[in-house]
PDB file of N, CA and C in Angstrom:
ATOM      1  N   UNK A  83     -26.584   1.416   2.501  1.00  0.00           N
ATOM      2  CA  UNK A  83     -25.245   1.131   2.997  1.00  0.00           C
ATOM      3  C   UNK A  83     -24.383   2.368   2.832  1.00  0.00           C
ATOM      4  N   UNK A  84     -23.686   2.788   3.686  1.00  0.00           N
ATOM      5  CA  UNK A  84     -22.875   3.556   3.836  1.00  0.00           C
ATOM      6  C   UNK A  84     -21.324   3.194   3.962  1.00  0.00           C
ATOM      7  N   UNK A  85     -20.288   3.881   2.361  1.00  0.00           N
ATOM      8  CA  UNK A  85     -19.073   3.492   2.749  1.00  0.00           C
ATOM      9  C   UNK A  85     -18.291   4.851   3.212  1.00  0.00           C
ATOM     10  N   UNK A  86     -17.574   4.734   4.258  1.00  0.00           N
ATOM     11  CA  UNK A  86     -16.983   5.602   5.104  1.00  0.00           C
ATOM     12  C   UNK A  86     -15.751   6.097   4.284  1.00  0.00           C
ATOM     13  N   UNK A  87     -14.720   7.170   3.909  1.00  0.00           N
ATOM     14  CA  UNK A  87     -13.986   7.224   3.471  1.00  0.00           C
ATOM     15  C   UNK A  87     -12.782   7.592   4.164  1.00  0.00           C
ATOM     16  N   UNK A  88     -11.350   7.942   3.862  1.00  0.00           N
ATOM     17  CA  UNK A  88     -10.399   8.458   5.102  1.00  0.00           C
ATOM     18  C   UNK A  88      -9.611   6.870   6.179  1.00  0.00           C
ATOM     19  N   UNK A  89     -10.045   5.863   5.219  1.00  0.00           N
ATOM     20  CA  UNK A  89      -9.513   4.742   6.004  1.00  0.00           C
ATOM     21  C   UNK A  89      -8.415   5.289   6.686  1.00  0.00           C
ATOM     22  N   UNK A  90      -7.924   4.726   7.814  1.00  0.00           N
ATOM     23  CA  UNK A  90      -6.628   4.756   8.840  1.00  0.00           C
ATOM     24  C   UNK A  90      -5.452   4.224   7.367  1.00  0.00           C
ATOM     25  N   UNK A  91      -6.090   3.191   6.708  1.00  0.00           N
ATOM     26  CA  UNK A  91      -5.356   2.401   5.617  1.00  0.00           C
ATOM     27  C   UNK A  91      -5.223   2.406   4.434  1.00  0.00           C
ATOM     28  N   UNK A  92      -5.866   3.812   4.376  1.00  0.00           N
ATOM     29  CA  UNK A  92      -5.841   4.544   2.887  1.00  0.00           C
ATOM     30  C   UNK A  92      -4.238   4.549   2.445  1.00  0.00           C
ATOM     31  N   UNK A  93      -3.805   4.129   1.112  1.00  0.00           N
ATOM     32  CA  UNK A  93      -2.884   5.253   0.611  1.00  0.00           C
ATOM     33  C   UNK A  93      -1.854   3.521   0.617  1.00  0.00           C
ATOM     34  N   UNK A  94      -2.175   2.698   1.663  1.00  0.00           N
ATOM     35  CA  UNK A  94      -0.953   1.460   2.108  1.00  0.00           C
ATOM     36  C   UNK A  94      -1.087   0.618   1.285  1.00  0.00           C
ATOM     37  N   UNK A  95      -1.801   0.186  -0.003  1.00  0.00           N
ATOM     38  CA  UNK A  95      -1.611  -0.832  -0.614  1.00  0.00           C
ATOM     39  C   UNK A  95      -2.357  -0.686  -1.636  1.00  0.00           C
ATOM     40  N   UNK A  96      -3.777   0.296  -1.947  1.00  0.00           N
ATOM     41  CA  UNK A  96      -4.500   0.505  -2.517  1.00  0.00           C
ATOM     42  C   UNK A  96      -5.834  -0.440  -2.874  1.00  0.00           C
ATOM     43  N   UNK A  97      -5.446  -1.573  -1.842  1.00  0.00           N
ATOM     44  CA  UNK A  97      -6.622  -2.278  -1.713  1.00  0.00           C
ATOM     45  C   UNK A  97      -7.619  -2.148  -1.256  1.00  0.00           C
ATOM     46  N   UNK A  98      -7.484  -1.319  -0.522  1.00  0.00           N
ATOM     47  CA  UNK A  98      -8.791  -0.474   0.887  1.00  0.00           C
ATOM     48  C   UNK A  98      -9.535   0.601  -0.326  1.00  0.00           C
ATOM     49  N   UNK A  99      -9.039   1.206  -1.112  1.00  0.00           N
ATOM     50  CA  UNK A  99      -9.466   2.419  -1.839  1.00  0.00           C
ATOM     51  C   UNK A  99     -10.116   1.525  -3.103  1.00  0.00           C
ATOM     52  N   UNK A 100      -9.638   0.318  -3.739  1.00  0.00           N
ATOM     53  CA  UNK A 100     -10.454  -0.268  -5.107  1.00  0.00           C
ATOM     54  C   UNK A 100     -11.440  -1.066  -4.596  1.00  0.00           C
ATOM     55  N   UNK A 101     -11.228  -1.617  -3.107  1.00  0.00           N
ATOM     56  CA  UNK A 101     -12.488  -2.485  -2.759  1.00  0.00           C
ATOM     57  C   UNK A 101     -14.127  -1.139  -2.607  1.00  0.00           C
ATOM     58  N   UNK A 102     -13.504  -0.526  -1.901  1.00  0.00           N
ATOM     59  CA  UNK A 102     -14.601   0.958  -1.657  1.00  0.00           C
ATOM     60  C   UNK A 102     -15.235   1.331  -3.427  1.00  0.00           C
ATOM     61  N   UNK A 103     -14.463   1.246  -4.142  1.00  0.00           N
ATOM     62  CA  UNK A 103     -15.080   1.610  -5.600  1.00  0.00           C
ATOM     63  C   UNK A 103     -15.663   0.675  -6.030  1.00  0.00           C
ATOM     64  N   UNK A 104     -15.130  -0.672  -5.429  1.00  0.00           N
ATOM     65  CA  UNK A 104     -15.890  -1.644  -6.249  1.00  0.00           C
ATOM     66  C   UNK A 104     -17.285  -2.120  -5.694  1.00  0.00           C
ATOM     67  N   UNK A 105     -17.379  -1.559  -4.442  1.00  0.00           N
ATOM     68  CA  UNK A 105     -18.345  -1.700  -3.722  1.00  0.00           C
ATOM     69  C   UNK A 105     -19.545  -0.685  -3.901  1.00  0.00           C
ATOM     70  N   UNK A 106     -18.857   0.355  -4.185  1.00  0.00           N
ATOM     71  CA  UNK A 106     -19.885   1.295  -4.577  1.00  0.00           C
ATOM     72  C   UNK A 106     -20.511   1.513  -6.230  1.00  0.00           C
ATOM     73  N   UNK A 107     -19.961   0.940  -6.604  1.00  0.00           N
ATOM     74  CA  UNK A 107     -19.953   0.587  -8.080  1.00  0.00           C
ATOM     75  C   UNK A 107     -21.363  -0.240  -7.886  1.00  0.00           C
ATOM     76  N   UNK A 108     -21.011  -1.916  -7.569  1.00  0.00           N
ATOM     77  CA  UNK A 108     -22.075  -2.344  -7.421  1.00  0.00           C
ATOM     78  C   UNK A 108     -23.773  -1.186  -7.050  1.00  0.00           C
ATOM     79  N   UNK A 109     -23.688  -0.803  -5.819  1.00  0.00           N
ATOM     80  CA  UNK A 109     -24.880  -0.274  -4.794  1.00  0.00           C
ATOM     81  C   UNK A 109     -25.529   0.206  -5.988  1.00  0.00           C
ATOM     82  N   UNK A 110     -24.428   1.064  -6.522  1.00  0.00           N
ATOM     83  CA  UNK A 110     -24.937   1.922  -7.585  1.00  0.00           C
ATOM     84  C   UNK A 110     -26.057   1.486  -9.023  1.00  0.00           C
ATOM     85  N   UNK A 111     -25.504  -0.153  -8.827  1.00  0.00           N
ATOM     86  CA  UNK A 111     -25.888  -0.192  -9.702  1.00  0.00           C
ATOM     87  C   UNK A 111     -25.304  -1.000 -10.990  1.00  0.00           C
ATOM     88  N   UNK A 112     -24.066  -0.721 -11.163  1.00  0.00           N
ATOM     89  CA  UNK A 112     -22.837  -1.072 -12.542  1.00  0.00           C
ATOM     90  C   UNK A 112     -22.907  -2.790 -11.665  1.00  0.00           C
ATOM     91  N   UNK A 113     -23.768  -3.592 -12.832  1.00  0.00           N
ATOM     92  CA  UNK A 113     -23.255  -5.048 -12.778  1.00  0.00           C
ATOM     93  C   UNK A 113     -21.775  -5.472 -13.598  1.00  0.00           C
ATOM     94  N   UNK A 114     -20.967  -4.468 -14.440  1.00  0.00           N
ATOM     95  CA  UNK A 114     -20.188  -4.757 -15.170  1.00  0.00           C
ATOM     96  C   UNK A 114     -19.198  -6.000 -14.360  1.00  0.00           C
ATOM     97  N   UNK A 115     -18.735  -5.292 -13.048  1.00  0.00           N
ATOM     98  CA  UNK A 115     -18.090  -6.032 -12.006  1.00  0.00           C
ATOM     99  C   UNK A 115     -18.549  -7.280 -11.924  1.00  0.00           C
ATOM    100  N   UNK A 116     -19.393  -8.049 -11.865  1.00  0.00           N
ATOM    101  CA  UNK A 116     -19.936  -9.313 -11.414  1.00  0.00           C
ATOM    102  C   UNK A 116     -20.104  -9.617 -12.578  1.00  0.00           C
ATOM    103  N   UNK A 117     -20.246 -11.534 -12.230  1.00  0.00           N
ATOM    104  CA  UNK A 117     -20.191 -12.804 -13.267  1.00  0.00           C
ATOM    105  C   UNK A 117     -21.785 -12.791 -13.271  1.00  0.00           C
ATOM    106  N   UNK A 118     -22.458 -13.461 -14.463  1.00  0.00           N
ATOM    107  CA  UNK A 118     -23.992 -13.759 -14.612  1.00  0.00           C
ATOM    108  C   UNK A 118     -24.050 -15.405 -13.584  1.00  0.00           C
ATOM    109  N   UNK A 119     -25.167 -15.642 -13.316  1.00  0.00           N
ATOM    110  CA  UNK A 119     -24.992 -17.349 -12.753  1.00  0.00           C
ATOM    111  C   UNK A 119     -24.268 -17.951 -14.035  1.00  0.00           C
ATOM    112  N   UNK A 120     -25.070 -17.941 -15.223  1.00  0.00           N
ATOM    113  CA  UNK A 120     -24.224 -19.016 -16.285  1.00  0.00           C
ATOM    114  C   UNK A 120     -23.151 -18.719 -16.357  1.00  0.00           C
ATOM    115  N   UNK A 121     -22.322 -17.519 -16.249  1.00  0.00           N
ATOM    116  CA  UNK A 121     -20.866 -17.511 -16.067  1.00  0.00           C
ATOM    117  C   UNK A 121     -20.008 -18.521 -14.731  1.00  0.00           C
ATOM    118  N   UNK A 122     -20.692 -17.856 -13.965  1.00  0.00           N
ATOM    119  CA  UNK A 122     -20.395 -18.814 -12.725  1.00  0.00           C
ATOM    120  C   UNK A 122     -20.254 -20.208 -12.761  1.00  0.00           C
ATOM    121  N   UNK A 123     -21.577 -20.979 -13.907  1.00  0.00           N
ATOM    122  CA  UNK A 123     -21.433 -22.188 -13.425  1.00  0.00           C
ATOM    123  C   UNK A 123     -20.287 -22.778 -14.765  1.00  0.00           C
ATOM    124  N   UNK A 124     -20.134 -22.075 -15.732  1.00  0.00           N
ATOM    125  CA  UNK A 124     -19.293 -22.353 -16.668  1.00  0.00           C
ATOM    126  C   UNK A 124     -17.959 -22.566 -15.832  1.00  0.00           C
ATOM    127  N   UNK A 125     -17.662 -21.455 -14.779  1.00  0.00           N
ATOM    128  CA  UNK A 125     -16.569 -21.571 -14.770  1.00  0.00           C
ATOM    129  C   UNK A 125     -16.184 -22.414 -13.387  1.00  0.00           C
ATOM    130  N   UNK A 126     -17.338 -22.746 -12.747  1.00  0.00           N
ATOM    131  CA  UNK A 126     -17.151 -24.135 -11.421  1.00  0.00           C
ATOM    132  C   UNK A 126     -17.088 -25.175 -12.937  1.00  0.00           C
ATOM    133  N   UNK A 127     -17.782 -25.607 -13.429  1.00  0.00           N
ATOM    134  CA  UNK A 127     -17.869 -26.500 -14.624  1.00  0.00           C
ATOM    135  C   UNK A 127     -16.117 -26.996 -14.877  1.00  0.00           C
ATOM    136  N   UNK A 128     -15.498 -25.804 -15.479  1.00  0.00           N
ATOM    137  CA  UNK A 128     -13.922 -26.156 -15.482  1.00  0.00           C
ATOM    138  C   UNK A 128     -13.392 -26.354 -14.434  1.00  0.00           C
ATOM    139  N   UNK A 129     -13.229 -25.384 -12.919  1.00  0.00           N
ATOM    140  CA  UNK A 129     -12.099 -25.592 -12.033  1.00  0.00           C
ATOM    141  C   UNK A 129     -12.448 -26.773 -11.271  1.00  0.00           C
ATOM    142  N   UNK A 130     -13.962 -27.203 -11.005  1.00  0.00           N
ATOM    143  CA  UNK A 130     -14.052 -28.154 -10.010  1.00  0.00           C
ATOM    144  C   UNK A 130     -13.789 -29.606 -10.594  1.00  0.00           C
ATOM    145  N   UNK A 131     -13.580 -30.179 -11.735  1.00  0.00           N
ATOM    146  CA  UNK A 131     -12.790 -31.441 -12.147  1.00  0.00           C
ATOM    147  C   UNK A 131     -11.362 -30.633 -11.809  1.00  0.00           C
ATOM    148  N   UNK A 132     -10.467 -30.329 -11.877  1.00  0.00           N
ATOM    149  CA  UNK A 132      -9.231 -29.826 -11.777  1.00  0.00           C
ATOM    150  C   UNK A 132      -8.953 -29.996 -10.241  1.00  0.00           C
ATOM    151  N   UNK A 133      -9.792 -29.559  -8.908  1.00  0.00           N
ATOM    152  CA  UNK A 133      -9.651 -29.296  -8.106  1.00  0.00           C
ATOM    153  C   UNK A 133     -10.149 -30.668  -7.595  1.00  0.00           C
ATOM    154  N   UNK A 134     -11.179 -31.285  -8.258  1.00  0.00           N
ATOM    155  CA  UNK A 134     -11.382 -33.031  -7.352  1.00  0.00           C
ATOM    156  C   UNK A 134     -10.119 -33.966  -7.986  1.00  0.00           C
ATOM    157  N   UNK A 135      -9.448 -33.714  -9.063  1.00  0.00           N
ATOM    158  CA  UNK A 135      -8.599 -34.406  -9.240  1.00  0.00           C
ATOM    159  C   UNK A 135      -7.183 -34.023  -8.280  1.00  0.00           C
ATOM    160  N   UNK A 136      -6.749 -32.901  -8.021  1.00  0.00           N
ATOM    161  CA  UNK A 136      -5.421 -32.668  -7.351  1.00  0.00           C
ATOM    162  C   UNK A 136      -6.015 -33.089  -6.165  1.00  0.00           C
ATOM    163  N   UNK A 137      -7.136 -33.180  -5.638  1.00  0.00           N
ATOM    164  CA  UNK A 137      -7.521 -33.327  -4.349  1.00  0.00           C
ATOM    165  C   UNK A 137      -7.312 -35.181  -4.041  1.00  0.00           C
ATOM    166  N   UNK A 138      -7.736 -35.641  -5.387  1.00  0.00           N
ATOM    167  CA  UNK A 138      -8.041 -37.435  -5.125  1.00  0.00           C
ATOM    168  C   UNK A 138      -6.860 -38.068  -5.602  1.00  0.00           C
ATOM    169  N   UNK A 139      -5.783 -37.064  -5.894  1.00  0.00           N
ATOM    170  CA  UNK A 139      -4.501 -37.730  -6.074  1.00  0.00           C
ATOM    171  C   UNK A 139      -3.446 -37.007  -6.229  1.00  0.00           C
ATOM    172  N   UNK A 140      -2.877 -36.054  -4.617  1.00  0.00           N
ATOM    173  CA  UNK A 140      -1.889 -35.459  -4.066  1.00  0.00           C
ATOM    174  C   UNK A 140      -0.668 -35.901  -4.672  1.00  0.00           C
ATOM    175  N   UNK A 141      -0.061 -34.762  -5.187  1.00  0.00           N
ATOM    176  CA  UNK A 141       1.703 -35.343  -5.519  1.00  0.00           C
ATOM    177  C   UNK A 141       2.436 -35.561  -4.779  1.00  0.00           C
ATOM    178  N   UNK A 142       3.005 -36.621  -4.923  1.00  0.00           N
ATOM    179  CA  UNK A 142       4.017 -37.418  -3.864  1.00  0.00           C
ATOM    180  C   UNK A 142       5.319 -36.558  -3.685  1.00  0.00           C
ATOM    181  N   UNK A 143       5.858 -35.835  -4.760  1.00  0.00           N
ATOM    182  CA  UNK A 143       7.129 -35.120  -4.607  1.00  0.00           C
ATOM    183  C   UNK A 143       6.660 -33.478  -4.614  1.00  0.00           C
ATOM    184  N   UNK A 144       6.252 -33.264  -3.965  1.00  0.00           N
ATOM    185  CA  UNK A 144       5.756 -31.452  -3.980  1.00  0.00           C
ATOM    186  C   UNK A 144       6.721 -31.422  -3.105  1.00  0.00           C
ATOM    187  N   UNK A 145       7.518 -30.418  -3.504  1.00  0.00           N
ATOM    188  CA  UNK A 145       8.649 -29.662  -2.582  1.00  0.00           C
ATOM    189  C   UNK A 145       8.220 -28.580  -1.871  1.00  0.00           C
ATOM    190  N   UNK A 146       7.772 -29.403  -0.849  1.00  0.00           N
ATOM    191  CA  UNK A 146       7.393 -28.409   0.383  1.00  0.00           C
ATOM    192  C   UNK A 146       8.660 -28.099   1.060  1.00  0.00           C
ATOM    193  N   UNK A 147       8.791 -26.672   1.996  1.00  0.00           N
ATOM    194  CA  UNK A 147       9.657 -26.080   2.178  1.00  0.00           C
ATOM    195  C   UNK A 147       9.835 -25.900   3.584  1.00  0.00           C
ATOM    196  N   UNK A 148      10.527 -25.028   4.440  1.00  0.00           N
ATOM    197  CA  UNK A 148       9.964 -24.540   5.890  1.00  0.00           C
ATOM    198  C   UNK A 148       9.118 -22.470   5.497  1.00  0.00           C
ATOM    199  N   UNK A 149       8.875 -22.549   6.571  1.00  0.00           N
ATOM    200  CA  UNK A 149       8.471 -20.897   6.229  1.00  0.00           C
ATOM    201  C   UNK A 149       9.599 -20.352   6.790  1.00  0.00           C
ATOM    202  N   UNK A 150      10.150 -19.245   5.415  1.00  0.00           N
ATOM    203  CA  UNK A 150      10.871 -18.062   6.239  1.00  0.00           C
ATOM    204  C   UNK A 150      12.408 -18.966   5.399  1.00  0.00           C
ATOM    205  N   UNK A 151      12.630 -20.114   4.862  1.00  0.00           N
ATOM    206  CA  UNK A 151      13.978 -20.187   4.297  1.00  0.00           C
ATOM    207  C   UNK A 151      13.799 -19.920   2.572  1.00  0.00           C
ATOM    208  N   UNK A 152      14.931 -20.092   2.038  1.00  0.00           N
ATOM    209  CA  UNK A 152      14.368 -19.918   0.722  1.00  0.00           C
ATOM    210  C   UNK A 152      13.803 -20.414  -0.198  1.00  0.00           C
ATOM    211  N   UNK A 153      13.222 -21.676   0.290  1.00  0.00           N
ATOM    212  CA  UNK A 153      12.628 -22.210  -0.350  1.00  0.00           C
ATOM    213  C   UNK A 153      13.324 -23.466  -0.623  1.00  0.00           C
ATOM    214  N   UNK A 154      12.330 -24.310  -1.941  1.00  0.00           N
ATOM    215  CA  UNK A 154      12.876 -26.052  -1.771  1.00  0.00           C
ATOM    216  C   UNK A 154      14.268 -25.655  -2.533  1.00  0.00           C
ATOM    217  N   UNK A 155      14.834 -26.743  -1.996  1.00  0.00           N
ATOM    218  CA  UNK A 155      15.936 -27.008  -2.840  1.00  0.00           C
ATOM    219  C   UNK A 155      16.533 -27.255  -4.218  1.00  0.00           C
ATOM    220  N   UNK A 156      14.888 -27.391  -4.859  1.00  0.00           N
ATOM    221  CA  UNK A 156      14.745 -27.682  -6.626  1.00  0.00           C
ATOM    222  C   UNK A 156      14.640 -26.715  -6.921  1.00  0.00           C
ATOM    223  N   UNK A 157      14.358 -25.416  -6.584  1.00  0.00           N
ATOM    224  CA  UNK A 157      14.169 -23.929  -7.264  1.00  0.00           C
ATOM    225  C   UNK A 157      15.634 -23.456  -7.100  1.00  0.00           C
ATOM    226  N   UNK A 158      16.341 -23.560  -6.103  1.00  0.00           N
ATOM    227  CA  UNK A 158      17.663 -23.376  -5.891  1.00  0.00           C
ATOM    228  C   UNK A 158      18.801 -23.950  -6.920  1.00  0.00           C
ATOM    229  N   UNK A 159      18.655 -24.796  -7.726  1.00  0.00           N
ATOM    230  CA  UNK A 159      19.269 -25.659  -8.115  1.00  0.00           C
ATOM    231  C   UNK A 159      18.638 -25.282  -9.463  1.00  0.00           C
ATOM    232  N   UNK A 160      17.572 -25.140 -10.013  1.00  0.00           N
ATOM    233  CA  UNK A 160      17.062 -24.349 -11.155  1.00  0.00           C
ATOM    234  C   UNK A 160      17.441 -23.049 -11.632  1.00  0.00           C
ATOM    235  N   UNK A 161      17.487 -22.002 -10.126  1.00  0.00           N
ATOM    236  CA  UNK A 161      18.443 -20.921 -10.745  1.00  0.00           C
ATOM    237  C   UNK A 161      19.602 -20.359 -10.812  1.00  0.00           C
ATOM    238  N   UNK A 162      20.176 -21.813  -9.566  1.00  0.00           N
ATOM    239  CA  UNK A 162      21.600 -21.286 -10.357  1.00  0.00           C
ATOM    240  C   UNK A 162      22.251 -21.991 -11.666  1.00  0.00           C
ATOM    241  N   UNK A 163      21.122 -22.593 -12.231  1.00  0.00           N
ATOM    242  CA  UNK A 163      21.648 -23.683 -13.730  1.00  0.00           C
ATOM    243  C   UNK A 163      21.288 -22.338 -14.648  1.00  0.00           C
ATOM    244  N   UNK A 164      20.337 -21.619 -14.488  1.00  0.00           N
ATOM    245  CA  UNK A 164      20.066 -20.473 -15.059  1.00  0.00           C
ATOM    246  C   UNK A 164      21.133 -19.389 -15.084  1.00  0.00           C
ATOM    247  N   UNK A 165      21.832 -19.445 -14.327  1.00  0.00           N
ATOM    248  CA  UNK A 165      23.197 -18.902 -13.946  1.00  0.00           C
ATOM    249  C   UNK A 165      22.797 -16.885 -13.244  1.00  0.00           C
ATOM    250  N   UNK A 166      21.168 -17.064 -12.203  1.00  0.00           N
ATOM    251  CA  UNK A 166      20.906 -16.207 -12.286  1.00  0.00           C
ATOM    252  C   UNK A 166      21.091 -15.732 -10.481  1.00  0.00           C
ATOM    253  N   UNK A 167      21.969 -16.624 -10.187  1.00  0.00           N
ATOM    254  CA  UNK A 167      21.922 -16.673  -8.154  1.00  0.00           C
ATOM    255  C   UNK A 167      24.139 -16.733  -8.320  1.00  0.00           C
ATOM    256  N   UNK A 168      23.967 -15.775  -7.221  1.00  0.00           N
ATOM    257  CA  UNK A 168      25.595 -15.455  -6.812  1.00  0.00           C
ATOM    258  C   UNK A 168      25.981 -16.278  -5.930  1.00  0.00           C
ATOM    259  N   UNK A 169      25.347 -16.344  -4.735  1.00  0.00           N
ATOM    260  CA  UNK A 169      25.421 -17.694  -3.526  1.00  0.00           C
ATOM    261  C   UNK A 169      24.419 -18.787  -3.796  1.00  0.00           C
ATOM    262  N   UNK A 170      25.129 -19.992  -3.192  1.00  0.00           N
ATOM    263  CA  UNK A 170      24.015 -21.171  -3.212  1.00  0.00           C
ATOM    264  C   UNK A 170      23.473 -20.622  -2.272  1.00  0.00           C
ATOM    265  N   UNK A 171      23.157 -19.701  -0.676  1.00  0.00           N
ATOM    266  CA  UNK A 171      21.507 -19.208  -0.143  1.00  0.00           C
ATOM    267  C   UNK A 171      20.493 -18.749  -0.630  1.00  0.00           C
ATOM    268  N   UNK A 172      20.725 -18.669  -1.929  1.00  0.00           N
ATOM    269  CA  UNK A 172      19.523 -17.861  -2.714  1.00  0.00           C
ATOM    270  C   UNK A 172      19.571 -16.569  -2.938  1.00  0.00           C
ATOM    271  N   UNK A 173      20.959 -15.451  -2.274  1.00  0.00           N
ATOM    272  CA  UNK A 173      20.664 -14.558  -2.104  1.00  0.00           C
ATOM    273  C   UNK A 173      21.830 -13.886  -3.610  1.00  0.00           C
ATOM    274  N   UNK A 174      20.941 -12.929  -3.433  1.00  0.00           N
ATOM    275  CA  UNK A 174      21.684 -12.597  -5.318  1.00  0.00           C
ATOM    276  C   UNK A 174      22.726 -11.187  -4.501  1.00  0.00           C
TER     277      UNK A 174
END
């Protein structure tokens, strides 16, 4: 496998440049990066009860929002009790 270097997207987030190391890391060789299977299943072991339970019994009051406003109205109301928001829009 060959990783190419000089991305168009080098330099913009630094995600393009640690995935390339981490990728070559592996080829190379360095398992440090990766989980063993028994790690793996230790850790499906914990998240997947966690994840069949939020799944088999959705919260009725999740303050869902629209995209693009500031959000629910309970975070709004949380920080300005915090006394940390100048306008009620959210905007400081």
């Amino acid at each position: 496998m060959w990783v190419q270097s000089g991305s168009p997207h080098k330099g913009t987030n630094g995600i393009d440049s640690a995935a390339k190391k981490a990728l070559l890391k592996v080829i190379q060789g360095d398992a440090t990066l990766l989980m063993r299977a028994d790690q793996v299943e230790a850790a499906c072991s914990v998240v997947t009860p966690i994840l069949e339970t939020w799944e088999a019994e959705p919260p009725t009051d999740f303050p869902n929002y629209t995209s693009g406003s500031w959000g629910p109205e309970s975070a709004t109301i949380l920080v300005a009790r915090d006394g940390r928001m100048e306008s009620a829009g959210g905007q400081t």
